[in-house]
Tab-separated table of C-alpha atoms in Angstrom:
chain	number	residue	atom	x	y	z
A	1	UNK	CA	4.030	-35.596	-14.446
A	2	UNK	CA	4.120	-32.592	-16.956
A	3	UNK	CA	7.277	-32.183	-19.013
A	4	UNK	CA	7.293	-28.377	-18.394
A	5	UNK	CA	7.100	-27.958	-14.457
A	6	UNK	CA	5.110	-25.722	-13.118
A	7	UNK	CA	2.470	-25.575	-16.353
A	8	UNK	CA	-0.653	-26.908	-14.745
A	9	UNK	CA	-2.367	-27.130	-11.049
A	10	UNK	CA	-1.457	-28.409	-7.699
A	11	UNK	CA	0.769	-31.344	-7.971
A	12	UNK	CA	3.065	-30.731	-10.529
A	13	UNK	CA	6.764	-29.385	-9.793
A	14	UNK	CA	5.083	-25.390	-9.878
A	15	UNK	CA	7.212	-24.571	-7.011
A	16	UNK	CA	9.722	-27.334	-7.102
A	17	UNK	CA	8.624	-29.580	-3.867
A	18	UNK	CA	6.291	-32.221	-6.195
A	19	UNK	CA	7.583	-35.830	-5.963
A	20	UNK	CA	6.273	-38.714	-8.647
A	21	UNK	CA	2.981	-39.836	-6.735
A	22	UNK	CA	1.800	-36.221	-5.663
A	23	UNK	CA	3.691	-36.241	-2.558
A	24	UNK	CA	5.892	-32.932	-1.379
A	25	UNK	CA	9.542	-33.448	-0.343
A	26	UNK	CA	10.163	-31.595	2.654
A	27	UNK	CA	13.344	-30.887	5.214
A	28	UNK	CA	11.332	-28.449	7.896
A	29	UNK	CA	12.298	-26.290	10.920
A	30	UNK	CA	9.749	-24.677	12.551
A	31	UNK	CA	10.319	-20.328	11.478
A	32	UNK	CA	10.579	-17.573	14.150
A	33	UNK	CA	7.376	-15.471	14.471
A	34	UNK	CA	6.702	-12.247	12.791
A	35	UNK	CA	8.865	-10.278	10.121
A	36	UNK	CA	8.836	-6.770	11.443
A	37	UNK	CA	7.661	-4.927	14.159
A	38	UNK	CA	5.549	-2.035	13.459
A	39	UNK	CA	7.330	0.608	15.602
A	40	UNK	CA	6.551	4.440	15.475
A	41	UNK	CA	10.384	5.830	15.289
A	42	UNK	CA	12.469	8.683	14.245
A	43	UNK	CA	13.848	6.375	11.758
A	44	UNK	CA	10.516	6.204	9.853
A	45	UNK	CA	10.290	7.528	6.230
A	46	UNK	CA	9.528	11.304	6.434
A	47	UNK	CA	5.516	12.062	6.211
A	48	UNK	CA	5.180	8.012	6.828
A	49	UNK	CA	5.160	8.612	10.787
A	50	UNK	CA	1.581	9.596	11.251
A	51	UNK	CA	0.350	6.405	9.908
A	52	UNK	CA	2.192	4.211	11.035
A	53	UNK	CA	0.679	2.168	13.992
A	54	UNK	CA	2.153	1.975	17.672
A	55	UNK	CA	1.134	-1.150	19.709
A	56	UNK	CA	-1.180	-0.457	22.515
A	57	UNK	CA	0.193	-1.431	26.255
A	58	UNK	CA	-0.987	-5.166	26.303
A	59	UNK	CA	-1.583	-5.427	22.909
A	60	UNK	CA	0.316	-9.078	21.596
A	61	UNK	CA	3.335	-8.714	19.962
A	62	UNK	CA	3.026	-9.998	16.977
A	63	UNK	CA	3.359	-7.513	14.323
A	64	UNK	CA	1.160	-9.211	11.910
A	65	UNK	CA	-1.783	-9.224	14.530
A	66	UNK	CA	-1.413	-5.171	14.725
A	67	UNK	CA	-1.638	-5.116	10.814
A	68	UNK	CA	-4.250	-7.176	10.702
A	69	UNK	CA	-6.221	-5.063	13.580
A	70	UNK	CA	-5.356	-2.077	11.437
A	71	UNK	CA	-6.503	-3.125	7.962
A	72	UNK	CA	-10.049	-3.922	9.554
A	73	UNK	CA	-9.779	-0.656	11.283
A	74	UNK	CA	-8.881	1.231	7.831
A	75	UNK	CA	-11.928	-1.070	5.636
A	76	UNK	CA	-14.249	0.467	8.183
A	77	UNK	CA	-12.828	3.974	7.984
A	78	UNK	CA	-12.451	3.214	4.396
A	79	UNK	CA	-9.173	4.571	4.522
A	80	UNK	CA	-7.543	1.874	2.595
A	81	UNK	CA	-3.601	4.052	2.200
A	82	UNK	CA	-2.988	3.518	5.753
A	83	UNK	CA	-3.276	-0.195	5.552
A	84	UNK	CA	-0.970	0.111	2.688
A	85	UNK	CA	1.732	1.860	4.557
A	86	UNK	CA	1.291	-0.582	7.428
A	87	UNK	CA	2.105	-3.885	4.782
A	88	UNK	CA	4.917	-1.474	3.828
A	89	UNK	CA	6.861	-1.279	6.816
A	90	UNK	CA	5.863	-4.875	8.270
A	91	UNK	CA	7.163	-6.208	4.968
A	92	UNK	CA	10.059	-3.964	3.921
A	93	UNK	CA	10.788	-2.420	7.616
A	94	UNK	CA	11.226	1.235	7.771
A	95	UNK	CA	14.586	1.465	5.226
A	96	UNK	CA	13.315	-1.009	2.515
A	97	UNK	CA	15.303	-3.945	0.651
A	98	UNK	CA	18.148	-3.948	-1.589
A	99	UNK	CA	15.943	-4.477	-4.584
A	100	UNK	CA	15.448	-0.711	-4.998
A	101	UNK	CA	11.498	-0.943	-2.947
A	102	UNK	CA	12.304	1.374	-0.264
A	103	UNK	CA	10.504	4.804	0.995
A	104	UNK	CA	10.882	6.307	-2.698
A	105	UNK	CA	8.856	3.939	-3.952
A	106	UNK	CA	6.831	3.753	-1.284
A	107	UNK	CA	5.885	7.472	-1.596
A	108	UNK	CA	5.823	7.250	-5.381
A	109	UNK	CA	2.750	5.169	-5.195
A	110	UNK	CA	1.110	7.122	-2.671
A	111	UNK	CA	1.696	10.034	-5.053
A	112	UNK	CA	-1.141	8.326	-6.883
A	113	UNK	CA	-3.683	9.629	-4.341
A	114	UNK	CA	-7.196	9.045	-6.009
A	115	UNK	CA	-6.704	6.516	-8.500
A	116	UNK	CA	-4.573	4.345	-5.312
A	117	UNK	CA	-7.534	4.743	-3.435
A	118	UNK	CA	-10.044	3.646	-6.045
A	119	UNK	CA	-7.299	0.866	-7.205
A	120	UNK	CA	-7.259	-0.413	-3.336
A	121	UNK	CA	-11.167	-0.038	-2.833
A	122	UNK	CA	-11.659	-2.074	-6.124
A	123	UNK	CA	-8.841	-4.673	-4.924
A	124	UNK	CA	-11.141	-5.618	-1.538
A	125	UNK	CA	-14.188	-5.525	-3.299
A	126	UNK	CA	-13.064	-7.552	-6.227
A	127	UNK	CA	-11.516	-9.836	-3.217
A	128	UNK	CA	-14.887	-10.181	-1.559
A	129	UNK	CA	-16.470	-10.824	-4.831
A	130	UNK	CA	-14.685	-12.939	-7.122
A	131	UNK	CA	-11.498	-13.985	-5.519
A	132	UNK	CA	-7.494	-13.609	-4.366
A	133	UNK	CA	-6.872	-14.330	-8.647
A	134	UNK	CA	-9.080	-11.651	-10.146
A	135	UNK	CA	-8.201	-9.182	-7.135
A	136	UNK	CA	-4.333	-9.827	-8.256
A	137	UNK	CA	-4.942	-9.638	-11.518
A	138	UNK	CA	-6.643	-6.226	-10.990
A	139	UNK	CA	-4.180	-4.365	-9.278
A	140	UNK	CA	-1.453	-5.938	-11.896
A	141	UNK	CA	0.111	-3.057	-13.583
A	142	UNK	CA	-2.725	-0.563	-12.869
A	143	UNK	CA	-0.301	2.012	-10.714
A	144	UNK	CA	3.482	2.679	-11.557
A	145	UNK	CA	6.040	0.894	-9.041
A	146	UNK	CA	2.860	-0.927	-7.316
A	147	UNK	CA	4.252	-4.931	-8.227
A	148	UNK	CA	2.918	-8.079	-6.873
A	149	UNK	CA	6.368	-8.151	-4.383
A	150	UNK	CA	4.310	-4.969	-2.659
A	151	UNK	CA	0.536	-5.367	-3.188
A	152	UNK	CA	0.094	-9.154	-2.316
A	153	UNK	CA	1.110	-8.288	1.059
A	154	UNK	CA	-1.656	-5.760	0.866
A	155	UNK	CA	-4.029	-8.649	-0.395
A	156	UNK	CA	-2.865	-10.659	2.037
A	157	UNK	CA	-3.955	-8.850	5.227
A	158	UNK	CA	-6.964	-7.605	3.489
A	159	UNK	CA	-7.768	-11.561	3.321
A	160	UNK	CA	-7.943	-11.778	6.906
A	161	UNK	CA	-10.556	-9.159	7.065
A	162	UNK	CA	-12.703	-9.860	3.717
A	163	UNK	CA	-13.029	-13.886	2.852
A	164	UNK	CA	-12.487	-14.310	-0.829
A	165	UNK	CA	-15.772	-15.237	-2.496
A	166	UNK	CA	-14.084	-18.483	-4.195
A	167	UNK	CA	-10.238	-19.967	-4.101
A	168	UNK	CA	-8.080	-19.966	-1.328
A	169	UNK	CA	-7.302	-16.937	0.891
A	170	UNK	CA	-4.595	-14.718	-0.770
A	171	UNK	CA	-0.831	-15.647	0.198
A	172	UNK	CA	2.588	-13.145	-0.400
A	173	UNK	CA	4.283	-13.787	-3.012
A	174	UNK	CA	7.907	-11.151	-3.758
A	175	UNK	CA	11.362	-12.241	-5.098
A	176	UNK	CA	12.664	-13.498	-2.152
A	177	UNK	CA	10.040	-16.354	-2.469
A	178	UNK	CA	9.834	-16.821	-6.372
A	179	UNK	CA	13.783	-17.466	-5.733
A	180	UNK	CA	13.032	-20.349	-2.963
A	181	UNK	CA	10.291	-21.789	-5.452
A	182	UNK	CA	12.530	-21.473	-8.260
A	183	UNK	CA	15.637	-22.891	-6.592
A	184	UNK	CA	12.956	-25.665	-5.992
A	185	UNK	CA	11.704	-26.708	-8.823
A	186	UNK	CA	15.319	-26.869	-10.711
A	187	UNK	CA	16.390	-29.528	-8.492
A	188	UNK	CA	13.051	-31.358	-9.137
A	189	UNK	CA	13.982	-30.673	-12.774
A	190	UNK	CA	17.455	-31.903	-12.289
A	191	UNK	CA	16.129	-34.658	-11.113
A	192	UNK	CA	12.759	-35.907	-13.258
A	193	UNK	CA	15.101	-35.152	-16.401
A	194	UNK	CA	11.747	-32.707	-17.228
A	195	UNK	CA	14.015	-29.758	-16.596
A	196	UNK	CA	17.959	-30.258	-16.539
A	197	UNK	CA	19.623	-26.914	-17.529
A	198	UNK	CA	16.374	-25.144	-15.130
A	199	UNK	CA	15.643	-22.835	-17.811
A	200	UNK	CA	12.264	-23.509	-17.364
A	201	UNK	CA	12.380	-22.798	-13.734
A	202	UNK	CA	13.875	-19.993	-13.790
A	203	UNK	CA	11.393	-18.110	-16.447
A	204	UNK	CA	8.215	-19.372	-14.510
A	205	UNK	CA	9.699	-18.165	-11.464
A	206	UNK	CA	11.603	-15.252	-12.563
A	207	UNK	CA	11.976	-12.109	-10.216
A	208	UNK	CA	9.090	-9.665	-10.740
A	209	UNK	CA	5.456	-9.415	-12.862
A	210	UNK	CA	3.960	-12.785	-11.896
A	211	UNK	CA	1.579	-14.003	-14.112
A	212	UNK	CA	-2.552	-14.171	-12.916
A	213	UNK	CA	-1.898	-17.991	-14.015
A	214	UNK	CA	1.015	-18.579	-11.739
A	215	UNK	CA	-0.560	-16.668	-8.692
A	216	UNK	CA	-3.746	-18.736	-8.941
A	217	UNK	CA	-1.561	-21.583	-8.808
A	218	UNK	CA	1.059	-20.784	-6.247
A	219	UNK	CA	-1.876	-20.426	-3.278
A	220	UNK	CA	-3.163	-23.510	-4.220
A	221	UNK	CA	-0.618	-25.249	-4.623
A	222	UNK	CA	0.741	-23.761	-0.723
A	223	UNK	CA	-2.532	-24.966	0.747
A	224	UNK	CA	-1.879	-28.528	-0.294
A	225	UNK	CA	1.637	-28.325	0.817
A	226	UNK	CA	0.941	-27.077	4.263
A	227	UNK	CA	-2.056	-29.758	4.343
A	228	UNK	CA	0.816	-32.366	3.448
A	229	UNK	CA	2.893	-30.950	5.914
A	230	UNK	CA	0.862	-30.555	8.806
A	231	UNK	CA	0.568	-34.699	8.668
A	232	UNK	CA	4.704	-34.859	9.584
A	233	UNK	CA	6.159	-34.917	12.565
A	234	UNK	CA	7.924	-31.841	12.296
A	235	UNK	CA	5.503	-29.486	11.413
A	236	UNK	CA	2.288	-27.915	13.251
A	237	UNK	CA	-0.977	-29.842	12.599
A	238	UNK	CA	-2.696	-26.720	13.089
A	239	UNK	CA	-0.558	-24.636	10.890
A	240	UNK	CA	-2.088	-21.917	8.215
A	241	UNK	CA	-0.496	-21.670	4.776
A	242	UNK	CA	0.935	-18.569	5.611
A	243	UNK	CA	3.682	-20.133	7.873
A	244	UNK	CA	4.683	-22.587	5.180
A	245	UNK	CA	4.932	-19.115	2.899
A	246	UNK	CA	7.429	-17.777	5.927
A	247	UNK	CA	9.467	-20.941	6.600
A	248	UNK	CA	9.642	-20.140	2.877
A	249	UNK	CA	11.060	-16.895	2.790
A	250	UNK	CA	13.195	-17.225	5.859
A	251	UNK	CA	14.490	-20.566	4.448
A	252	UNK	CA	13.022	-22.764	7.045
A	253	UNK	CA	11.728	-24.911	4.398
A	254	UNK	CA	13.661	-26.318	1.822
């Protein structure tokens, strides 16, 4: 095992849950479905209401079914903002989070208007081509207020639409998460010896402006987890990735 956690691939403590052997420590209860509801209200962000979506009678209820409908509805309009907005309220809901990434924000990156659109248009394409990495790496830094915490949620729907050409399907990845991983791998620190104070922890998974290193390995690393997972008794065998990334951030898993 590496003396800095989290410095190479899938196995290592990256996200805090690697045990000597290559085997993933888990306490697990299964996570309530769906973050948000997309719900066309009066409580929407002003000039947000047109786009977002309102479920059609019969439609299922789970919100991330609608934004998945939506975001292969918007790739074949190639109207790639609306998908954004959708991610925005499924994610953030329609008032945003304490961290400051609320409708202001929200509005400040659609005040981007062309170079969003080209940004988002070269983000599936890059997806479709090369990969979840190179698509993240990308859109890293390329439009003001538009962080990883916001546009891997775009990546991840657009995954569910557009198969990556290589790698593992994109996965979310904000601060509420890099916390959970972080919180993680300082008690495998702690407890290895490799990382006892859990400085080391706490700079690979600090708050915001994820490396194109660490994303490529947090996915991976997630797939093998869930893989792990779905062989206990108290966790679907069927289960995607993407509900071991919820139990995650609701703190189902820990």
């Amino acid at each position: 095992m590496p003396a800095c956690p989290g410095c190479s691939g899938v196995g290592d403590p990256v996200a805090g849950t690697a045990r000597p052997g290559g085997k993933v420590r888990t306490t697990v209860r299964r996570p309530p479905r769906g973050r948000q509801e997309l719900r066309h209200s009066r409580g929407s962000p002003p000039g947000l209401r047109p786009w977002l979506p309102t479920p059609s009678p019969g439609t299922p209820g789970s919100a991330g079914a609608q934004v998945t409908s939506m975001v292969v509805n918007t790739l074949a309009r190639e109207t790639l903002r609306e998908a954004l907005v959708a991610t925005y309220v499924w994610g953030k809901g329609k008032s945003g989070s304490p961290g400051g990434s609320g409708p202001a924000t929200l509005h400040k990156i659609l005040a981007a208007e062309d170079l969003l659109d080209e940004a988002l248009d070269d983000a599936v394409t890059v997806l479709s081509r090369h990969g979840a990495v190179a698509s993240y790496e990308g859109l890293r830094g390329r439009i003001p207020g538009f962080g990883p915490s916001f546009f891997t949620k775009f990546l991840y729907f657009a995954g569910k639409t557009v198969k990556p050409a290589n790698g593992p399907e994109p996965l979310i990845l904000d601060r509420v998460l890099a916390r959970r991983l972080r919180s993680l791998a300082q008690a495998v620190g702690r407890e290895t010896g490799h990382d006892p104070d859990g400085s080391v922890a706490a700079w690979v998974w600090r708050d915001q402006d994820w490396s194109p290193h660490r994303y490529k390995i947090y996915p991976s690393f997630m797939h093998a987890a869930a893989h792990q997972a779905a062989a206990t008794d108290g966790w679907p065998s069927d289960a995607s990735p993407d509900l071991l990334e919820y139990a995650l951030f609701s703190g189902a898993w820990t």
